[in-house]
Coordinates of C-alpha atoms and ligand atoms in Angstrom, one line a residue:
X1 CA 30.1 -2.9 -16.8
X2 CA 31.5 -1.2 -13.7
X3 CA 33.1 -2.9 -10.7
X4 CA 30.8 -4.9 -8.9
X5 CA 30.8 -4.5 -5.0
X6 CA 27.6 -7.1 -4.7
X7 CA 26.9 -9.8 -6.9
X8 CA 23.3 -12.2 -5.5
X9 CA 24.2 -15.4 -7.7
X10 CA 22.4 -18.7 -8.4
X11 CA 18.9 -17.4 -8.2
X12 CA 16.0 -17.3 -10.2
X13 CA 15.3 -13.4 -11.1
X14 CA 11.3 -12.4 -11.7
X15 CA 10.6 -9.0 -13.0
X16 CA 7.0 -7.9 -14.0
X17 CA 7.1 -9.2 -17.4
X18 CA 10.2 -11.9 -17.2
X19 CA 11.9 -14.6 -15.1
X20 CA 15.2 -16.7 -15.4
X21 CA 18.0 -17.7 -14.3
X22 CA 20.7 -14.9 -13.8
X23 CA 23.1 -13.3 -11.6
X24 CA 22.5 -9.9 -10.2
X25 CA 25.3 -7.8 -10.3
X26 CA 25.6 -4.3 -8.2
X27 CA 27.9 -1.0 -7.5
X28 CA 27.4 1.9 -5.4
X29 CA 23.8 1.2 -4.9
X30 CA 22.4 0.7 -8.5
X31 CA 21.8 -3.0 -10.2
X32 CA 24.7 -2.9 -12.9
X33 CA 23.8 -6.1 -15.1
X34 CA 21.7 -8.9 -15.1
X35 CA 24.3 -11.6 -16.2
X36 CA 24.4 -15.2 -17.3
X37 CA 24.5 -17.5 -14.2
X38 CA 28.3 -17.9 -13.3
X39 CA 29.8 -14.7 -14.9
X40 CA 32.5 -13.3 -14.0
X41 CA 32.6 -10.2 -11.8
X42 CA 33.9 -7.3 -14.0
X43 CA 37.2 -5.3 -14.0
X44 CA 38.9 -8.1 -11.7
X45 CA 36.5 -6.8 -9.1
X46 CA 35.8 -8.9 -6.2
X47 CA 32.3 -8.0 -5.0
X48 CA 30.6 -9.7 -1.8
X49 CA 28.6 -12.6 -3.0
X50 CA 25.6 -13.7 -1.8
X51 CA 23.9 -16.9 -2.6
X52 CA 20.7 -17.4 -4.1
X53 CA 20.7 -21.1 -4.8
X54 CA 17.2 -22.2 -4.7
X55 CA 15.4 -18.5 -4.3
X56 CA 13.5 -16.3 -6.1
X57 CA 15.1 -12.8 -6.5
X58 CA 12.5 -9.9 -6.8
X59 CA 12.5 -6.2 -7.0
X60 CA 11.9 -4.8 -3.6
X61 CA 8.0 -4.6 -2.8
X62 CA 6.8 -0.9 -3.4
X63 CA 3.9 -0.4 -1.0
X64 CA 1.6 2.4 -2.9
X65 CA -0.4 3.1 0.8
X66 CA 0.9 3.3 3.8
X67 CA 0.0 5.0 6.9
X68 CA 3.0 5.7 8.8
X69 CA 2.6 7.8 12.6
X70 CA -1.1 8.7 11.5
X71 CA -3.6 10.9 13.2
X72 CA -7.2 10.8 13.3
X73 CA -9.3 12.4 15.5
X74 CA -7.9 11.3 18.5
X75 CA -6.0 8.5 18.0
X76 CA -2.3 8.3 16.6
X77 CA -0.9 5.2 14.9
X78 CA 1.8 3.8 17.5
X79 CA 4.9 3.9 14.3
X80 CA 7.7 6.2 13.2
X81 CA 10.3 6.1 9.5
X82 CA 12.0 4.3 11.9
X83 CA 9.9 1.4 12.6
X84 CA 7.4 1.6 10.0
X85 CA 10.1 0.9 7.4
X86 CA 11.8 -1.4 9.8
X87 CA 8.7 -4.0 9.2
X88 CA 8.5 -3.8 5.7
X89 CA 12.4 -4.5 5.1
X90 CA 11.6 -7.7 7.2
X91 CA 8.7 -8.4 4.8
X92 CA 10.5 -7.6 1.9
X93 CA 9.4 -4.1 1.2
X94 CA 11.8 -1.3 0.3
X95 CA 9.9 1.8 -0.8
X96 CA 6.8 2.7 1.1
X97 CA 4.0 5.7 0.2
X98 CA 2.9 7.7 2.5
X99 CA 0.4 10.2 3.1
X100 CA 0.9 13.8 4.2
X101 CA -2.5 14.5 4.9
X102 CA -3.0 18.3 6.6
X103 CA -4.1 18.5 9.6
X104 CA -6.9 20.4 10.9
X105 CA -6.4 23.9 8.9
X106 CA -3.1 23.0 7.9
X107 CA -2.3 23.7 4.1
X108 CA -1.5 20.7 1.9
X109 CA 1.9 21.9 1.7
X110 CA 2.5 23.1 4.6
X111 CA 2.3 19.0 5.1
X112 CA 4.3 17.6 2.7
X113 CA 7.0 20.1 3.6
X114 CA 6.9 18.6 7.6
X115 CA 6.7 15.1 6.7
X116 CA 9.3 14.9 3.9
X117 CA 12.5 15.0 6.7
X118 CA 11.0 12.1 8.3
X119 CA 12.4 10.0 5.8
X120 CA 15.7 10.0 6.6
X121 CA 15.1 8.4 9.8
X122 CA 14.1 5.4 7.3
X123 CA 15.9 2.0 6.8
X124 CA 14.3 2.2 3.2
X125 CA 13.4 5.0 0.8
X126 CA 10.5 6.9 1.1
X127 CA 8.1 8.7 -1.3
X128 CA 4.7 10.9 -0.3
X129 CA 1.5 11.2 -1.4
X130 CA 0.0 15.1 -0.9
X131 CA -3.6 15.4 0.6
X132 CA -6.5 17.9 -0.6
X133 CA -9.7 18.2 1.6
X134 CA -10.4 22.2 1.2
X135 CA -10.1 24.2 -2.0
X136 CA -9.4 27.8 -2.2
X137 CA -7.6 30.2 -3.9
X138 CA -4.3 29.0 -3.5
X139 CA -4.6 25.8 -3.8
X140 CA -3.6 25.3 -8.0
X141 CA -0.4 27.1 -6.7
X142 CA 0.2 24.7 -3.5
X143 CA -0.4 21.6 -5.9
X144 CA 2.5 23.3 -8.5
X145 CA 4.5 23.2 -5.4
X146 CA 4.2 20.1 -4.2
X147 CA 4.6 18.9 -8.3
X148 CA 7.9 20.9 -7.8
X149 CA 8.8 18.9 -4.8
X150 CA 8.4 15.4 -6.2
X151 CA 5.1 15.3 -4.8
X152 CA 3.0 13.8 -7.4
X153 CA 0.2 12.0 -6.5
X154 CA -2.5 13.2 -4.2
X155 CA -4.6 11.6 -2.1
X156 CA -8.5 12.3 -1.4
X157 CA -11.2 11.2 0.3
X158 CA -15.0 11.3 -0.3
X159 CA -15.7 10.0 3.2
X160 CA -14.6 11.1 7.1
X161 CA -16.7 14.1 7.1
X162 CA -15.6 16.9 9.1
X163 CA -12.0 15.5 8.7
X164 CA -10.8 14.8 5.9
X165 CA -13.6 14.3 3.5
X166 CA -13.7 16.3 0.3
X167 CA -17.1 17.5 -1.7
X168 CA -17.1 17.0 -5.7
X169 CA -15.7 20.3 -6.4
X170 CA -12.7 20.0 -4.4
X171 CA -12.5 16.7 -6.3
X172 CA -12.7 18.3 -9.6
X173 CA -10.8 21.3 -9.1
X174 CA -8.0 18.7 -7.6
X175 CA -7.9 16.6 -10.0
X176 CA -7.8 19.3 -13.1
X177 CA -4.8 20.8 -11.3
X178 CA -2.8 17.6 -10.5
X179 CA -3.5 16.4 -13.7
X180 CA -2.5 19.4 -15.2
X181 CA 1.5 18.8 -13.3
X182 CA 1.3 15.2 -14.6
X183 CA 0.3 13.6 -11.2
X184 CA -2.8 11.8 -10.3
X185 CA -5.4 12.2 -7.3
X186 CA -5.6 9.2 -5.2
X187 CA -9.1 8.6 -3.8
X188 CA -10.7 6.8 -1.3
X189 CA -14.2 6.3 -2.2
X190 CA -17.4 5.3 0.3
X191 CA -20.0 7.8 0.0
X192 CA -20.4 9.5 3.2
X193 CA -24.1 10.1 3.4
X194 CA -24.7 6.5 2.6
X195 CA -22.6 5.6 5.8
X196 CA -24.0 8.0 7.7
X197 CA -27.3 6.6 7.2
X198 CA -26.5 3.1 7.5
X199 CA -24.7 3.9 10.7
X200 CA -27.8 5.8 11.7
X201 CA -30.2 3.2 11.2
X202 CA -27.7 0.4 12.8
X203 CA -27.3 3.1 15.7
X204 CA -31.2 2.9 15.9
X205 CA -30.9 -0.6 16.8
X206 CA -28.2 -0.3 19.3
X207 CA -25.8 -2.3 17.0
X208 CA -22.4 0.4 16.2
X209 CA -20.1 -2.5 17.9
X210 CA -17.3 -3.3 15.9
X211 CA -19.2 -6.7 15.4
X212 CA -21.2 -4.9 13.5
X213 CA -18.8 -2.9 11.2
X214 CA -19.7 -5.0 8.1
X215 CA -23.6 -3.4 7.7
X216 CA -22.2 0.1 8.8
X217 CA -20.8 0.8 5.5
X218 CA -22.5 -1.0 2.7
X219 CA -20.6 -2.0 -0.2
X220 CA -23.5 0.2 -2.0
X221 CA -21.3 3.0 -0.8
X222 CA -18.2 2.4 -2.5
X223 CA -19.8 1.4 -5.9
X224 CA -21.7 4.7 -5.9
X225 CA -18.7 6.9 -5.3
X226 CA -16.6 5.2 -7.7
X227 CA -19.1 5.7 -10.0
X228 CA -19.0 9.3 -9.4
X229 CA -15.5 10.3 -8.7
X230 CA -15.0 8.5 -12.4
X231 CA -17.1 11.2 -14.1
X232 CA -15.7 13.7 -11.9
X233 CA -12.4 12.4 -13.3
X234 CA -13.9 12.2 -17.3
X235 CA -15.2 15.5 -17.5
X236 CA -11.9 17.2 -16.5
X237 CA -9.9 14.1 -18.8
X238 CA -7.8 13.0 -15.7
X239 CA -6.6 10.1 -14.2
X240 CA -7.8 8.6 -11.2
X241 CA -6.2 5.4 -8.6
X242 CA -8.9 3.7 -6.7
X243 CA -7.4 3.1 -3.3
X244 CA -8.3 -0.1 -1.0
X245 CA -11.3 -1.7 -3.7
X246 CA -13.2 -3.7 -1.5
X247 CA -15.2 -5.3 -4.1
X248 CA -15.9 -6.9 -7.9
X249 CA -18.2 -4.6 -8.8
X250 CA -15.9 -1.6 -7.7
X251 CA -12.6 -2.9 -9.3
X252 CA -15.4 -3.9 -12.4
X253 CA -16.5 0.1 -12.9
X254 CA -12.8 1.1 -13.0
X255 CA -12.2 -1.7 -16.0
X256 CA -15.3 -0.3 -17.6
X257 CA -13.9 2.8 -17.6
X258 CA -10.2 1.7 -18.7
X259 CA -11.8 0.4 -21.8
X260 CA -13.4 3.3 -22.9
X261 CA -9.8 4.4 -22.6
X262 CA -9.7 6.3 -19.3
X263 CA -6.7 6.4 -17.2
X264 CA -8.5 5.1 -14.1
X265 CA -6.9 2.0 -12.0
X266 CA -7.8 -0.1 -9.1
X267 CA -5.8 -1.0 -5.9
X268 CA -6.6 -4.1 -3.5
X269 CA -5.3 -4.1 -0.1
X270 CA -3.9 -7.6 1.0
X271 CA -6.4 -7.5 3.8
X272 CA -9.4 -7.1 1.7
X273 CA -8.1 -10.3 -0.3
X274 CA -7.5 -12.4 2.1
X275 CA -9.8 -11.6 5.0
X276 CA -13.2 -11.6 5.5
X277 CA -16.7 -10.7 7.4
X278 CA -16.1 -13.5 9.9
X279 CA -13.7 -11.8 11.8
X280 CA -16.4 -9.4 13.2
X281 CA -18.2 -12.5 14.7
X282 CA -14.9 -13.5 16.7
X283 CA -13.0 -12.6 19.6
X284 CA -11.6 -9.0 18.6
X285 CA -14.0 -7.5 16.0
X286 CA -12.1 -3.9 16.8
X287 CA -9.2 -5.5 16.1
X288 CA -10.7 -5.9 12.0
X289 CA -11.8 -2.4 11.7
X290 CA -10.9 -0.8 8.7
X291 CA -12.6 1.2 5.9
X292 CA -14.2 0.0 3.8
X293 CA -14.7 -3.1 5.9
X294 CA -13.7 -7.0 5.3
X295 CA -16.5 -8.0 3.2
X296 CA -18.7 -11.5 2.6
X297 CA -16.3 -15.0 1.8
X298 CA -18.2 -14.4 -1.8
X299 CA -17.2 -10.7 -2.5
X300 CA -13.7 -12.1 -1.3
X301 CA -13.4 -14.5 -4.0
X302 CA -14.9 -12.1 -6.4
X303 CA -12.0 -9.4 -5.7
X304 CA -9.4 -12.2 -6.1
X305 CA -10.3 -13.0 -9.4
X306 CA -9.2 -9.9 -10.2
X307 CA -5.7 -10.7 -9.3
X308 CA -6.0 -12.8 -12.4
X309 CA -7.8 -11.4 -14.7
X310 CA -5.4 -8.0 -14.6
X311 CA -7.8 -5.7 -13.8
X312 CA -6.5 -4.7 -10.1
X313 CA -3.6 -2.8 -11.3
X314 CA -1.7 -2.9 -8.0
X315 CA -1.9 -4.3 -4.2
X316 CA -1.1 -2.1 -1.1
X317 CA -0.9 -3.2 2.5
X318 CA -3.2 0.5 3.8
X319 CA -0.9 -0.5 6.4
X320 CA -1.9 1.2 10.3
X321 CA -0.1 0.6 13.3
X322 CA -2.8 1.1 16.2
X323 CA -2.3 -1.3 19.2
X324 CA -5.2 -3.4 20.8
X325 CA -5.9 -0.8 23.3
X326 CA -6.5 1.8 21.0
X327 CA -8.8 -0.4 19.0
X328 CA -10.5 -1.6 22.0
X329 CA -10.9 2.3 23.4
X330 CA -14.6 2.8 21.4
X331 CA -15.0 -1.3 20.4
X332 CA -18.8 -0.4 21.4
X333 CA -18.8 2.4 18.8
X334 CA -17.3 2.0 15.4
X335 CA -18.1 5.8 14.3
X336 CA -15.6 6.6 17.3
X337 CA -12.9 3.5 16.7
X338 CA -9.3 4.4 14.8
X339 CA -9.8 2.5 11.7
X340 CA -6.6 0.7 10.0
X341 CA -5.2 -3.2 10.2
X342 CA -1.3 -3.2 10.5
X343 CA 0.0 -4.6 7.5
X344 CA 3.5 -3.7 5.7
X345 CA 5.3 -6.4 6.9
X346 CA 2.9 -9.2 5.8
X347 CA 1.4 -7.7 2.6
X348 CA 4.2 -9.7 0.3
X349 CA 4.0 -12.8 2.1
X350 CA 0.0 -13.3 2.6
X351 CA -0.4 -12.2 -1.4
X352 CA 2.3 -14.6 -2.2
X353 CA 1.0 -17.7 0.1
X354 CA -2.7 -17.3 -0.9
X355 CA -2.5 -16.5 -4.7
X356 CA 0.9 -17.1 -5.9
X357 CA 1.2 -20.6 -3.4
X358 CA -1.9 -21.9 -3.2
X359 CA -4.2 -20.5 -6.5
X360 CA -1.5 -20.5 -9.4
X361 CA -1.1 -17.0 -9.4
X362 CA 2.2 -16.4 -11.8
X363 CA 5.1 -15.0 -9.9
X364 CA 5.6 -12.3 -12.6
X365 CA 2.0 -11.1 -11.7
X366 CA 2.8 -11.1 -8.2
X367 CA 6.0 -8.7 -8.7
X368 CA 4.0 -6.7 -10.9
X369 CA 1.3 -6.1 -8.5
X370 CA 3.6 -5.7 -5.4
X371 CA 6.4 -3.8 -7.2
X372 CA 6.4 -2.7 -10.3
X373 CA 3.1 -0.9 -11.1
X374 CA 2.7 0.6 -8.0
X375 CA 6.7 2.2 -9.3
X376 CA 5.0 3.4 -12.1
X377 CA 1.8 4.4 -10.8
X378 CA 3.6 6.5 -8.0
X379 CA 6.1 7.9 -10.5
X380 CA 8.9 6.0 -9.2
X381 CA 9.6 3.6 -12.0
X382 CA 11.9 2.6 -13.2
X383 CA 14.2 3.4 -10.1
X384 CA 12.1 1.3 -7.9
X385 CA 10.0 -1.9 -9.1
X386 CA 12.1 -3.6 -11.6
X387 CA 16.0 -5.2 -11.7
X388 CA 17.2 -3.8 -14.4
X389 CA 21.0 -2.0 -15.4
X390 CA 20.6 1.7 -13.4
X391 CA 17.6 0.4 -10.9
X392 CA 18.6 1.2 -7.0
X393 CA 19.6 -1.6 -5.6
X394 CA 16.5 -3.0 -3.9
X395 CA 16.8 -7.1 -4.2
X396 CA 14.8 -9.5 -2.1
X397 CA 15.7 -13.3 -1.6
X398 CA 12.3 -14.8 -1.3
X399 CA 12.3 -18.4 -0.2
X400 CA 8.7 -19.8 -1.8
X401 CA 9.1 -22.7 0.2
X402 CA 9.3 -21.5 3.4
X403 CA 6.6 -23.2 5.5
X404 CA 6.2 -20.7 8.6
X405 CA 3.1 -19.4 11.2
X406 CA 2.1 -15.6 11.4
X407 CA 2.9 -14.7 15.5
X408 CA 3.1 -11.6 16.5
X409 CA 6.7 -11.9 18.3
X410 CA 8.0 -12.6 15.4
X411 CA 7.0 -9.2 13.1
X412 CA 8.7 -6.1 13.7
X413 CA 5.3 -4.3 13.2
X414 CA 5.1 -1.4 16.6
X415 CA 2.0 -3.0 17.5
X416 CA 0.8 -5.6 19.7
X417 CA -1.2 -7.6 17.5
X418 CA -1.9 -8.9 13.6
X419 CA -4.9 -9.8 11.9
X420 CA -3.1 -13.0 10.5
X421 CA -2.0 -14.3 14.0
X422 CA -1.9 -18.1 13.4
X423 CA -2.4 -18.4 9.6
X424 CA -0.1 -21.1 7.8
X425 CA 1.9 -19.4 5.0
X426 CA 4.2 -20.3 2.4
X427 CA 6.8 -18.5 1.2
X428 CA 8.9 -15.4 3.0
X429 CA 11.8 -12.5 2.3
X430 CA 14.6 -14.3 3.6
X431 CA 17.2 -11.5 2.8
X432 CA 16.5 -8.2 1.8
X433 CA 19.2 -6.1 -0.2
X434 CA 18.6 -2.0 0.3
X435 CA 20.6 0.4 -1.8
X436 CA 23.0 -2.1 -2.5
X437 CA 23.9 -3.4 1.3
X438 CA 22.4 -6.1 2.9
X439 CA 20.0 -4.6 5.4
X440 CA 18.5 -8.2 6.5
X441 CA 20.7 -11.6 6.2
X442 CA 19.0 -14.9 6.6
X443 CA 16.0 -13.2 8.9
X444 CA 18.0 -11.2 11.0
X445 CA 18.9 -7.1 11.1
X446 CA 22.4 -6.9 9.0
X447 CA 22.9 -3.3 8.9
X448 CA 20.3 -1.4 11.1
X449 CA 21.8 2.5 9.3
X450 CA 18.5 4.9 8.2
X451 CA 19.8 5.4 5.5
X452 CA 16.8 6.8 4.1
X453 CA 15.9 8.9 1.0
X454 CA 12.9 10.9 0.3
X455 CA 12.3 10.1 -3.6
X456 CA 10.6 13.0 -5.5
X457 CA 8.1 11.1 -7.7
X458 CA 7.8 12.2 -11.2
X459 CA 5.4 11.9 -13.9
X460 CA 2.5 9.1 -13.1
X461 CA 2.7 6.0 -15.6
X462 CA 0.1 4.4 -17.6
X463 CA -0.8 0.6 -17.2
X464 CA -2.8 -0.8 -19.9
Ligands
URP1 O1 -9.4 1.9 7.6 C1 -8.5 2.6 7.0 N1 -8.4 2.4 5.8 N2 -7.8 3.5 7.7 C2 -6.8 4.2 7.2 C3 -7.2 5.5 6.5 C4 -7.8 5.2 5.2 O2 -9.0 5.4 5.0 O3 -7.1 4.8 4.3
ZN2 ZN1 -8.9 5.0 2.9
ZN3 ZN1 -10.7 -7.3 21.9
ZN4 ZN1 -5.4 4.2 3.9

């Protein structure tokens, strides 16, 4: 073993498939050994301790979707590199996803190639997640490119027509070409003339109010798109990541599919599995509005099972930073509204509170979900998602007895509200480790450097 120049002692380590006692041993940004509690530091080093007596000691979160300084239509989310990664260090996330999604005319690689410098401005590493929405002939070329780049999993959509939705060619010829670099398309699934009719007829009645976001776009919508993309995916024999499953019956066709030995997995967005219709009857619907939308207490429950049963393979946040004004712009109109909940800073610690806390749900599971298959679903494992000899040196101190309330003054989030505001939680990242140096001690900013790196992704995993 090398010279240590950080050792995290007296905690309990959990990885995705193991936990135990051990001390956590790192130099020059990479975990060097997982050693017996009490060893002692190697080569006479003396390396900056910091105690772990009573924590948990987790792989930093790797959020799989996140939305960072995003445009659509009119709207902008209100965060930079800067701030977006900011709030997950807080929250105990140290790789986010994002999206390079083209704007209007824009190539696909023209926007991975203006997004990727971003990064650096990052207190955490980055990776990025290409975009398809038009396919011509250069598009199998632009998607080698991006493979070339690091740029390995790409993101579609089979709704937002006019913007960014994609018809089932594009699909096809996408996925066939991604899969054909080793990557994996991405999708978001609600299909769009099913919305469009169900917004039509709620239009009829003079209900398009963000109280009314829940009957706009049906689950109906999902499950049927799902249900195609996943042919679209068999015929061409590629893989396929469900993003933001809002439902049983949508994570249930994905496991259907796995077992007929498909490469197809689900994610669930910590909003979707906590949250539910109710908040369109309240205060500030506009401030809920997301796609798909929160669903019945029932569906809810359903989804969660799923936690448990294994068949979500990994949870996101989907975080978007708008603020209340921008929600409230078109709160009369929910086809007009910027859809998106904040969420990167509180996606560990709601999971953790309302599964891991309060329903049983093993801490293993939750690292595996949070971390480590979203590493290996975004190519990124095992650098990221695991504490292991030659990971980066991502370690969060979770306290899972923290006792605390969600207020907005107290999350780092560049918005001025969050969809928990209020909610009771246990457990919370007390300090967060990044690249080896302690970025935040005890709750506080330690080492505020953007020290960011763009990570080229390689290869997608396989979950079973
Ligand atoms: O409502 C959502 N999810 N907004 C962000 C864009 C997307 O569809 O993921
Ligand atoms: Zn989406
Ligand atoms: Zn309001
Ligand atoms: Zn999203």
């Amino acid at each position: 073993m090398s010279a240590a120049d950080l050792v995290v002692r007296g905690g309990t380590v959990v990885n995705a498939g193991w936990q135990g006692a051990a001390d956590v041993f790192v130099s020059a940004g990479r975990v060097t050994a997982l050693a017996e509690p009490g060893a002692p530091a190697p080569d006479g080093s003396r390396p900056e301790e910091v105690d772990a007596t009573g924590l948990l000691v987790l792989p930093g979160g790797v959020d799989p979707h996140c939305h960072v300084g995003f445009t659509s239509g009119e709207f902008t989310s209100l965060d930079d590199y800067r701030g977006c990664t900011t709030a997950a260090v807080f929250g105990g996330t140290t790789t986010i996803v994002d999206f390079a999604i083209p704007r209007p005319g824009q190539d696909p690689l023209e926007a991975v190639l203006e997004r990727r410098g971003a990064a650096a401005q990052g207190l955490c590493d980055s990776a990025l997640h290409g975009c398809v929405v038009t396919w011509d002939d250069t598009t199998e070329e632009q998607l080698r490119a991006m493979a070339g780049l690091g740029v390995s999993t790409v993101k579609m959509f089979t709704t937002y027509r006019g913007e960014t939705m994609a018809d089932e060619y594009t699909v096809l010829r996408t996925m066939k070409a991604v899969s054909a670099t080793g990557g994996m398309v991405v999708i978001h699934c609600e299909a769009d003339h099913i919305i469009e009719e169900a917004q039509e007829r709620s239009g009829a009645r003079g209900r398009t109010g963000a109280e009314h976001m829940g009957d706009t776009r049906p689950g109906l919508a999902e499950t049927a798109s799902v249900a195609e993309v996943l042919a679209i995916a068999e015929s061409v024999d590629a893989p396929v990541y469900f993003v933001h499953q809002s439902s049983p019956e949508a994570v249930e066709l994905v496991a259907a599919a796995r077992r007929r030995g498909r490469r197809a997995y689900s994610e669930a967005v910590a909003h979707h599995l906590v949250l539910d219709e109710s908040a369109y009857a309240g205060e500030h619907p506009e401030r809920f509005v997301c796609c798909p939308p929160l669903r019945p207490r029932a569906t809810v429950e359903g989804l969660g099972r799923h936690l448990f049963t294994g068949e979500i393979s990994t949870v996101g946040s989907d975080h978007c930073c708008y603020d209340t004004a921008q929600k409230e712009r078109y709160r009369h109109d929910v086809r007009a509204m910027p859809n998106g909940l904040p969420g990167v800073e509180t996606r560990l610690a709601v999971l953790y509170s309302e599964y891991v806390a309060a329903r049983g749900l093993p801490a293993t599971r939750f690292v595996e979900l949070v971390a480590a298959a979203p590493a290996r679903l975004n190519g990124l494992y095992p650098r990221k998602g695991v504490l292991a000899p030659g990971a980066d040196a991502d370690i969060v101190l979770w306290d899972p007895a923290a006792r605390w309330t969600v207020r907005t003054g107290d999350l780092h989030m560049a918005t001025d509200y969050t969809p928990y505001e209020g909610r009771e939680l246990t457990g919370r990242a007390r300090t967060v480790v990044v690249g080896g140096r302690v970025v935040v001690r005890d709750g506080e900013l330690a080492d505020p450097r953007p020290l960011g790196r763009n990570l080229p992704s390689g290869p997608v995993g396989t979950l079973h």
